[in-house]
Short mmCIF file of C-alpha atoms in Angstrom, two decimals:
data_model
loop_
_atom_site.label_atom_id
_atom_site.label_comp_id
_atom_site.label_asym_id
_atom_site.label_seq_id
_atom_site.Cartn_x
_atom_site.Cartn_y
_atom_site.Cartn_z
CA UNK K 46 -72.65 51.91 46.98
CA UNK K 47 -74.69 52.13 50.14
CA UNK K 48 -77.68 54.47 50.18
CA UNK K 49 -79.41 55.94 53.19
CA UNK K 50 -83.01 54.99 53.60
CA UNK K 51 -85.31 57.86 52.73
CA UNK K 52 -87.90 58.98 55.21
CA UNK K 53 -91.52 58.15 54.49
CA UNK K 54 -92.34 61.70 53.39
CA UNK K 55 -89.41 62.01 51.01
CA UNK K 56 -90.02 58.51 49.63
CA UNK K 57 -93.62 59.39 48.78
CA UNK K 58 -92.49 62.63 47.08
CA UNK K 59 -89.84 60.78 45.11
CA UNK K 60 -92.28 58.08 44.06
CA UNK K 61 -94.60 60.73 42.69
CA UNK K 62 -91.83 62.38 40.71
CA UNK K 63 -90.69 59.06 39.29
CA UNK K 64 -94.23 58.06 38.39
CA UNK K 65 -94.67 61.31 36.50
CA UNK K 66 -91.40 60.84 34.67
CA UNK K 67 -92.27 57.31 33.68
CA UNK K 68 -95.68 58.36 32.51
CA UNK K 69 -94.11 60.95 30.21
CA UNK K 70 -91.55 58.50 28.90
CA UNK K 71 -93.80 55.58 27.98
CA UNK K 72 -97.51 54.69 27.90
CA UNK K 73 -99.35 53.73 31.06
CA UNK K 74 -99.74 50.21 29.65
CA UNK K 75 -96.09 49.65 30.48
CA UNK K 76 -96.95 49.86 34.20
CA UNK K 77 -98.43 46.33 34.19
CA UNK K 78 -97.92 44.15 36.20
CA UNK K 79 -97.87 45.03 39.91
CA UNK K 80 -95.39 42.26 40.62
CA UNK K 81 -94.15 38.99 39.14
CA UNK K 82 -91.55 36.25 39.32
CA UNK K 83 -90.50 33.25 37.27
CA UNK K 84 -87.95 30.43 37.23
CA UNK K 85 -86.77 27.32 35.44
CA UNK K 86 -86.01 24.32 37.66
CA UNK K 87 -84.21 21.51 35.83
CA UNK K 88 -81.76 18.90 37.04
CA UNK K 89 -82.01 20.27 40.56
CA UNK K 90 -80.73 23.68 39.42
CA UNK K 91 -82.57 27.02 39.37
CA UNK K 92 -81.91 29.17 36.31
CA UNK K 93 -83.59 31.83 34.14
CA UNK K 94 -84.98 33.23 37.39
CA UNK K 95 -86.41 36.57 38.36
CA UNK K 96 -85.84 37.89 40.98
CA UNK K 97 -82.26 36.66 40.87
CA UNK K 98 -82.41 35.29 44.44
CA UNK K 99 -85.37 33.00 43.66
CA UNK K 100 -85.03 29.53 45.22
CA UNK K 101 -86.65 26.11 44.78
CA UNK K 102 -86.71 23.75 47.76
CA UNK K 103 -87.69 20.06 47.40
CA UNK K 104 -90.31 18.79 49.82
CA UNK K 105 -91.88 15.35 49.92
CA UNK K 106 -91.13 13.49 46.66
CA UNK K 107 -92.98 15.18 43.82
CA UNK K 108 -93.51 18.50 45.60
CA UNK K 109 -91.44 21.70 45.63
CA UNK K 110 -91.61 25.14 47.21
CA UNK K 111 -90.63 28.14 45.09
CA UNK K 112 -89.71 31.36 46.87
CA UNK K 113 -89.84 34.58 44.85
CA UNK K 114 -88.16 37.15 47.14
CA UNK K 115 -89.56 40.64 47.53
CA UNK K 116 -92.57 40.24 45.21
CA UNK K 117 -95.26 39.24 47.71
CA UNK K 118 -98.82 40.03 46.65
CA UNK K 119 -102.26 38.69 47.45
CA UNK K 120 -104.16 37.13 44.57
CA UNK K 121 -102.57 36.89 41.16
CA UNK K 122 -102.13 33.72 39.16
CA UNK K 123 -99.53 30.97 38.74
CA UNK K 124 -98.64 28.95 35.64
CA UNK K 125 -96.54 25.78 35.63
CA UNK K 126 -95.20 23.61 32.80
CA UNK K 127 -93.32 20.31 33.19
CA UNK K 128 -89.79 20.08 31.76
CA UNK K 129 -88.92 16.45 31.18
CA UNK K 130 -87.30 14.37 28.43
CA UNK K 131 -89.93 11.66 28.22
CA UNK K 132 -88.48 10.31 24.96
CA UNK K 133 -85.36 8.94 26.65
CA UNK K 134 -87.02 8.55 30.04
CA UNK K 135 -90.71 7.69 29.54
CA UNK K 136 -93.52 8.09 30.31
CA UNK K 137 -94.63 11.71 29.98
CA UNK K 138 -95.35 13.65 33.17
CA UNK K 139 -97.16 16.85 34.04
CA UNK K 140 -96.85 19.53 36.72
CA UNK K 141 -99.45 21.73 38.40
CA UNK K 142 -99.81 24.42 41.02
CA UNK K 143 -100.75 23.45 44.58
CA UNK K 144 -101.03 26.91 46.15
CA UNK K 145 -99.43 30.35 46.35
CA UNK K 146 -99.48 33.39 48.56
CA UNK K 147 -97.40 36.00 50.37
CA UNK K 148 -95.18 35.12 53.33
CA UNK K 149 -93.60 38.30 54.62
CA UNK K 150 -92.02 40.09 51.65
CA UNK K 151 -91.82 36.93 49.53
CA UNK K 152 -94.26 35.09 47.29
CA UNK K 153 -94.38 31.35 48.01
CA UNK K 154 -95.56 29.02 45.24
CA UNK K 155 -96.00 25.29 45.78
CA UNK K 156 -95.70 22.98 42.77
CA UNK K 157 -96.32 19.25 42.35
CA UNK K 158 -95.53 16.89 39.45
CA UNK K 159 -97.24 13.63 38.52
CA UNK K 160 -96.74 10.61 36.29
CA UNK K 161 -99.59 8.68 34.61
CA UNK K 162 -101.94 7.10 37.10
CA UNK K 163 -101.81 10.15 39.35
CA UNK K 164 -98.65 9.22 41.26
CA UNK K 165 -96.40 11.99 42.55
CA UNK K 166 -93.08 11.96 40.72
CA UNK K 167 -89.84 13.42 42.05
CA UNK K 168 -88.11 13.37 38.66
CA UNK K 169 -89.47 16.15 36.42
CA UNK K 170 -88.29 19.71 36.30
CA UNK K 171 -90.64 22.59 35.67
CA UNK K 172 -91.02 26.18 34.54
CA UNK K 173 -93.09 28.39 36.86
CA UNK K 174 -94.41 31.94 36.81
CA UNK K 175 -96.36 34.13 39.27
CA UNK K 176 -97.90 37.50 38.39
CA UNK K 177 -100.42 39.96 39.83
CA UNK K 178 -101.90 43.02 38.10
CA UNK K 179 -104.37 45.75 39.05
CA UNK K 180 -105.72 49.00 37.67
CA UNK K 181 -107.38 49.96 34.40
CA UNK K 182 -105.28 50.44 31.26
CA UNK K 183 -107.77 50.89 28.44
CA UNK K 184 -105.19 50.67 25.65
CA UNK K 185 -104.00 47.19 26.67
CA UNK K 186 -105.44 43.74 26.06
CA UNK K 187 -104.65 41.49 29.03
CA UNK K 188 -106.62 39.45 31.53
CA UNK K 189 -106.61 36.45 33.83
CA UNK K 190 -108.80 34.39 36.15
CA UNK K 191 -108.16 32.14 39.13
CA UNK K 192 -111.24 29.94 38.84
CA UNK K 193 -113.15 28.04 41.52
CA UNK K 194 -113.79 24.33 40.85
CA UNK K 195 -117.54 24.98 40.82
CA UNK K 196 -117.35 28.14 38.70
CA UNK K 197 -116.86 31.78 39.57
CA UNK K 198 -113.54 33.42 40.31
CA UNK K 199 -111.28 33.56 43.33
CA UNK K 200 -109.51 36.51 41.79
CA UNK K 201 -109.51 38.02 38.32
CA UNK K 202 -108.03 40.87 36.31
CA UNK K 203 -109.18 42.63 33.15
CA UNK K 204 -107.09 45.52 31.81
CA UNK K 205 -110.13 47.49 30.60
CA UNK K 206 -111.92 47.10 33.93
CA UNK K 207 -114.61 44.64 32.87
CA UNK K 208 -115.55 41.65 35.03
CA UNK K 209 -114.30 38.28 33.82
CA UNK K 210 -116.59 35.30 34.41
CA UNK K 211 -116.22 31.53 34.76
CA UNK K 212 -119.15 29.09 34.49
CA UNK K 213 -118.95 25.37 35.27
CA UNK K 214 -121.18 24.01 32.47
CA UNK K 215 -120.55 20.30 33.16
CA UNK K 216 -118.11 18.22 35.23
CA UNK K 217 -114.65 19.45 34.24
CA UNK K 218 -115.99 21.78 31.53
CA UNK K 219 -115.83 25.55 31.95
CA UNK K 220 -116.84 28.60 29.96
CA UNK K 221 -114.49 31.56 30.52
CA UNK K 222 -115.32 35.08 29.32
CA UNK K 223 -112.94 38.04 29.26
CA UNK K 224 -115.27 40.80 28.03
CA UNK K 225 -114.08 44.10 26.64
CA UNK K 226 -110.70 42.75 25.55
CA UNK K 227 -111.60 43.08 21.89
CA UNK K 228 -109.33 42.06 19.02
CA UNK K 229 -109.60 40.83 15.48
CA UNK K 230 -110.54 37.22 14.94
CA UNK K 231 -111.02 34.36 14.67
CA UNK K 232 -108.38 34.02 17.42
CA UNK K 233 -105.77 36.50 18.63
CA UNK K 234 -103.02 36.58 21.23
CA UNK K 235 -102.02 33.67 23.45
CA UNK K 236 -103.70 31.77 26.28
CA UNK K 237 -102.16 29.64 29.03
CA UNK K 238 -104.03 27.41 31.50
CA UNK K 239 -102.77 25.60 34.63
CA UNK K 240 -104.60 23.21 36.96
CA UNK K 241 -104.49 24.06 40.67
CA UNK K 242 -105.03 21.17 43.05
CA UNK K 243 -103.03 20.38 46.22
CA UNK K 244 -104.72 17.03 46.76
CA UNK K 245 -104.69 15.04 43.52
CA UNK K 246 -103.24 15.16 40.04
CA UNK K 247 -105.20 17.35 37.64
CA UNK K 248 -104.71 18.77 34.16
CA UNK K 249 -106.49 21.59 32.32
CA UNK K 250 -106.33 22.75 28.72
CA UNK K 251 -108.04 25.05 26.23
CA UNK K 252 -110.76 23.23 24.28
CA UNK K 253 -112.03 26.15 22.17
CA UNK K 254 -111.29 29.84 21.75
CA UNK K 255 -113.01 32.74 20.06
CA UNK K 256 -111.72 36.31 19.70
CA UNK K 257 -113.98 39.19 18.67
CA UNK K 258 -114.48 42.91 19.12
CA UNK K 259 -116.46 42.03 22.27
CA UNK K 260 -113.68 40.13 24.03
CA UNK K 261 -112.09 36.72 24.43
CA UNK K 262 -114.14 33.58 25.04
CA UNK K 263 -112.82 30.13 25.95
CA UNK K 264 -113.88 26.61 26.82
CA UNK K 265 -111.54 24.94 29.32
CA UNK K 266 -111.53 21.18 29.91
CA UNK K 267 -110.01 19.70 33.08
CA UNK K 268 -109.17 16.03 33.66
CA UNK K 269 -108.32 13.70 36.52
CA UNK K 270 -105.49 11.12 36.28
CA UNK K 271 -107.90 8.54 34.83
CA UNK K 272 -108.51 10.84 31.86
CA UNK K 273 -112.08 11.70 32.84
CA UNK K 274 -113.30 15.29 32.97
CA UNK K 275 -113.39 16.48 36.57
CA UNK K 276 -113.84 19.77 38.38
CA UNK K 277 -110.73 21.49 39.70
CA UNK K 278 -109.47 24.96 40.40
CA UNK K 279 -107.45 26.43 37.52
CA UNK K 280 -105.80 29.61 36.28
CA UNK K 281 -106.13 31.13 32.81
CA UNK K 282 -104.17 34.07 31.41
CA UNK K 283 -104.74 35.67 28.00
CA UNK K 284 -102.30 38.23 26.63
CA UNK K 285 -102.11 40.14 23.35
CA UNK K 286 -98.80 41.58 22.13
CA UNK K 287 -97.31 41.64 25.61
CA UNK K 288 -95.62 39.24 28.02
CA UNK K 289 -97.57 36.51 29.80
CA UNK K 290 -96.98 38.30 33.10
CA UNK K 291 -98.57 41.46 31.67
CA UNK K 292 -95.60 43.69 30.87
CA UNK K 293 -94.66 45.40 27.62
CA UNK K 294 -91.80 47.82 26.94
CA UNK K 295 -90.32 46.46 29.14
CA UNK K 296 -90.01 43.63 28.45
CA UNK K 297 -88.94 44.17 24.87
CA UNK K 298 -88.55 40.47 24.03
CA UNK K 299 -91.58 38.18 24.07
CA UNK K 300 -93.26 35.86 21.59
CA UNK K 301 -95.99 33.26 21.22
CA UNK K 302 -97.64 30.93 18.73
CA UNK K 303 -100.51 28.47 18.50
CA UNK K 304 -100.09 25.03 16.94
CA UNK K 305 -103.60 23.82 16.12
CA UNK K 306 -101.90 21.87 14.27
CA UNK K 307 -100.76 23.35 11.87
CA UNK K 308 -99.97 26.95 12.86
CA UNK K 309 -102.98 28.96 13.97
CA UNK K 310 -104.31 32.25 12.55
CA UNK K 311 -101.84 35.13 12.00
CA UNK K 312 -102.87 37.03 15.15
CA UNK K 313 -101.84 34.03 17.30
CA UNK K 314 -98.23 34.12 16.03
CA UNK K 315 -96.36 37.14 17.38
CA UNK K 316 -92.74 38.08 18.03
CA UNK K 317 -91.84 41.44 19.53
CA UNK K 318 -88.44 41.21 17.82
CA UNK K 319 -90.04 40.98 14.38
CA UNK K 320 -90.00 37.60 12.60
CA UNK K 321 -92.95 35.28 13.17
CA UNK K 322 -92.38 32.02 14.98
CA UNK K 323 -91.47 28.87 13.04
CA UNK K 324 -92.61 25.37 14.02
CA UNK K 325 -90.62 22.32 12.90
CA UNK K 326 -90.65 18.53 13.31
CA UNK K 327 -93.11 16.88 15.67
CA UNK K 328 -94.45 14.62 16.88
CA UNK K 329 -92.97 13.42 19.19
CA UNK K 330 -91.01 16.67 19.61
CA UNK K 331 -91.84 20.02 18.04
CA UNK K 332 -89.36 22.90 17.94
CA UNK K 333 -90.74 26.43 18.04
CA UNK K 334 -88.16 29.03 17.00
CA UNK K 335 -88.48 32.76 17.61
CA UNK K 336 -85.74 34.81 15.94
CA UNK K 337 -84.09 37.69 17.77
CA UNK K 338 -86.09 37.26 20.95
CA UNK K 339 -83.62 35.46 23.26
CA UNK K 340 -82.89 37.74 26.20
CA UNK K 341 -82.32 35.94 29.51
CA UNK K 342 -83.68 35.71 32.05
CA UNK K 343 -86.96 34.61 30.55
CA UNK K 344 -89.73 32.09 31.00
CA UNK K 345 -91.62 29.63 28.79
CA UNK K 346 -95.08 28.17 29.32
CA UNK K 347 -96.98 25.58 27.24
CA UNK K 348 -100.66 24.58 27.29
CA UNK K 349 -102.32 21.74 25.35
CA UNK K 350 -105.24 22.55 23.05
CA UNK K 351 -108.17 20.22 22.31
CA UNK K 352 -110.92 18.17 23.94
CA UNK K 353 -109.03 14.94 24.75
CA UNK K 354 -107.05 14.18 27.95
CA UNK K 355 -103.79 14.71 26.02
CA UNK K 356 -101.35 17.13 27.65
CA UNK K 357 -98.16 18.96 26.64
CA UNK K 358 -94.95 20.19 28.25
CA UNK K 359 -91.35 21.08 27.53
CA UNK K 360 -89.14 18.29 26.22
CA UNK K 361 -85.97 20.08 27.38
CA UNK K 362 -85.09 23.53 28.72
CA UNK K 363 -85.29 26.23 26.06
CA UNK K 364 -82.08 27.12 24.26
CA UNK K 365 -81.05 30.62 23.14
CA UNK K 366 -78.64 30.86 20.24
CA UNK K 367 -77.45 33.85 18.19
CA UNK K 368 -80.41 35.85 19.45
CA UNK K 369 -82.91 33.16 18.45
CA UNK K 370 -84.83 31.04 20.92
CA UNK K 371 -85.50 27.33 20.43
CA UNK K 372 -88.32 25.76 22.45
CA UNK K 373 -88.87 21.99 22.30
CA UNK K 374 -92.36 20.73 23.12
CA UNK K 375 -93.74 17.23 23.54
CA UNK K 376 -97.31 16.02 24.09
CA UNK K 377 -98.73 12.81 25.54
CA UNK K 378 -101.92 10.84 25.88
CA UNK K 379 -103.32 9.88 29.26
CA UNK K 380 -100.91 6.92 29.45
CA UNK K 381 -97.89 9.18 28.90
CA UNK K 382 -97.28 7.99 25.32
CA UNK K 383 -96.17 10.69 22.81
CA UNK K 384 -98.97 11.91 20.53
CA UNK K 385 -99.72 14.73 18.12
CA UNK K 386 -101.65 17.53 19.82
CA UNK K 387 -102.46 21.17 19.50
CA UNK K 388 -100.79 23.56 21.93
CA UNK K 389 -99.97 27.17 22.70
CA UNK K 390 -96.44 28.22 23.64
CA UNK K 391 -95.08 31.56 24.82
CA UNK K 392 -91.80 33.14 25.89
CA UNK K 393 -91.49 36.24 28.08
CA UNK K 394 -88.19 37.90 28.97
CA UNK K 395 -87.52 40.11 31.96
CA UNK K 396 -86.01 42.96 29.94
#
């Protein structure tokens, strides 16, 4: 059905009425985020995408441009995870963000993927997400940073209105504080980290993590292709009982867990559909299963945990089945050889 475009005055009035209705129907926390998009790119095919018209265009070998239509916003953060079967087609690869920003009504995200040695690689697929939030929602626990290589933030968000901070304490080593986002301890929620570097291969991971009534506190380590710690821009998002992009109710289906290994503390294993996540097998491939949570379209992100140059990604695209979601994860050392490693993994649906 074709609708006539409302005039500016009527549109503003209608927006106010709708906002009031939504506020009465569900808590203000549900209004996060401002905008977001995500996609899975595997085998040259885009799937699990939101918005539905999202596209991925190959550029020079090893680089891609993702267009999220109609969700343009300044700032925000991007997360990227490689999707590549390195068991049958070694070695392991990784993917990272190059840049992102609005172009007209669309958000444009540029992604690159690398193989060991820091060489661009045209083979791997990837899972990518963009999100931007604003405003204060005191009842929620959600925050992110887009961190400068030398410390400080390019942009940041904290749902209780506090100021997040990033300090560069040594080459490639960062201290990240999300104050005011208090939870039980010793760790709670989920954290994802992505390196941002348009020039060279880079990887970042969570090296330590502490949750308390005062907030969330992290050490992030970043590495160059040689496996040495090195400064780079990166993004970090922490979320507690809500989707990685910030939403809750909707979406109604999201889950996360932390493999230390073994499984992390209870507050790091959450499933909005009820049953806690289960981790099986590994290495070289772990399978995280979240019952009742599969609700496409959705997105998965993985981040390695620890102080070594080891990194993690998705072995294959995630597989929903009978309402359950199976996520297969593999981790590698700096040479791309499968290893045992800690990691965090999360799934966020659109609805």
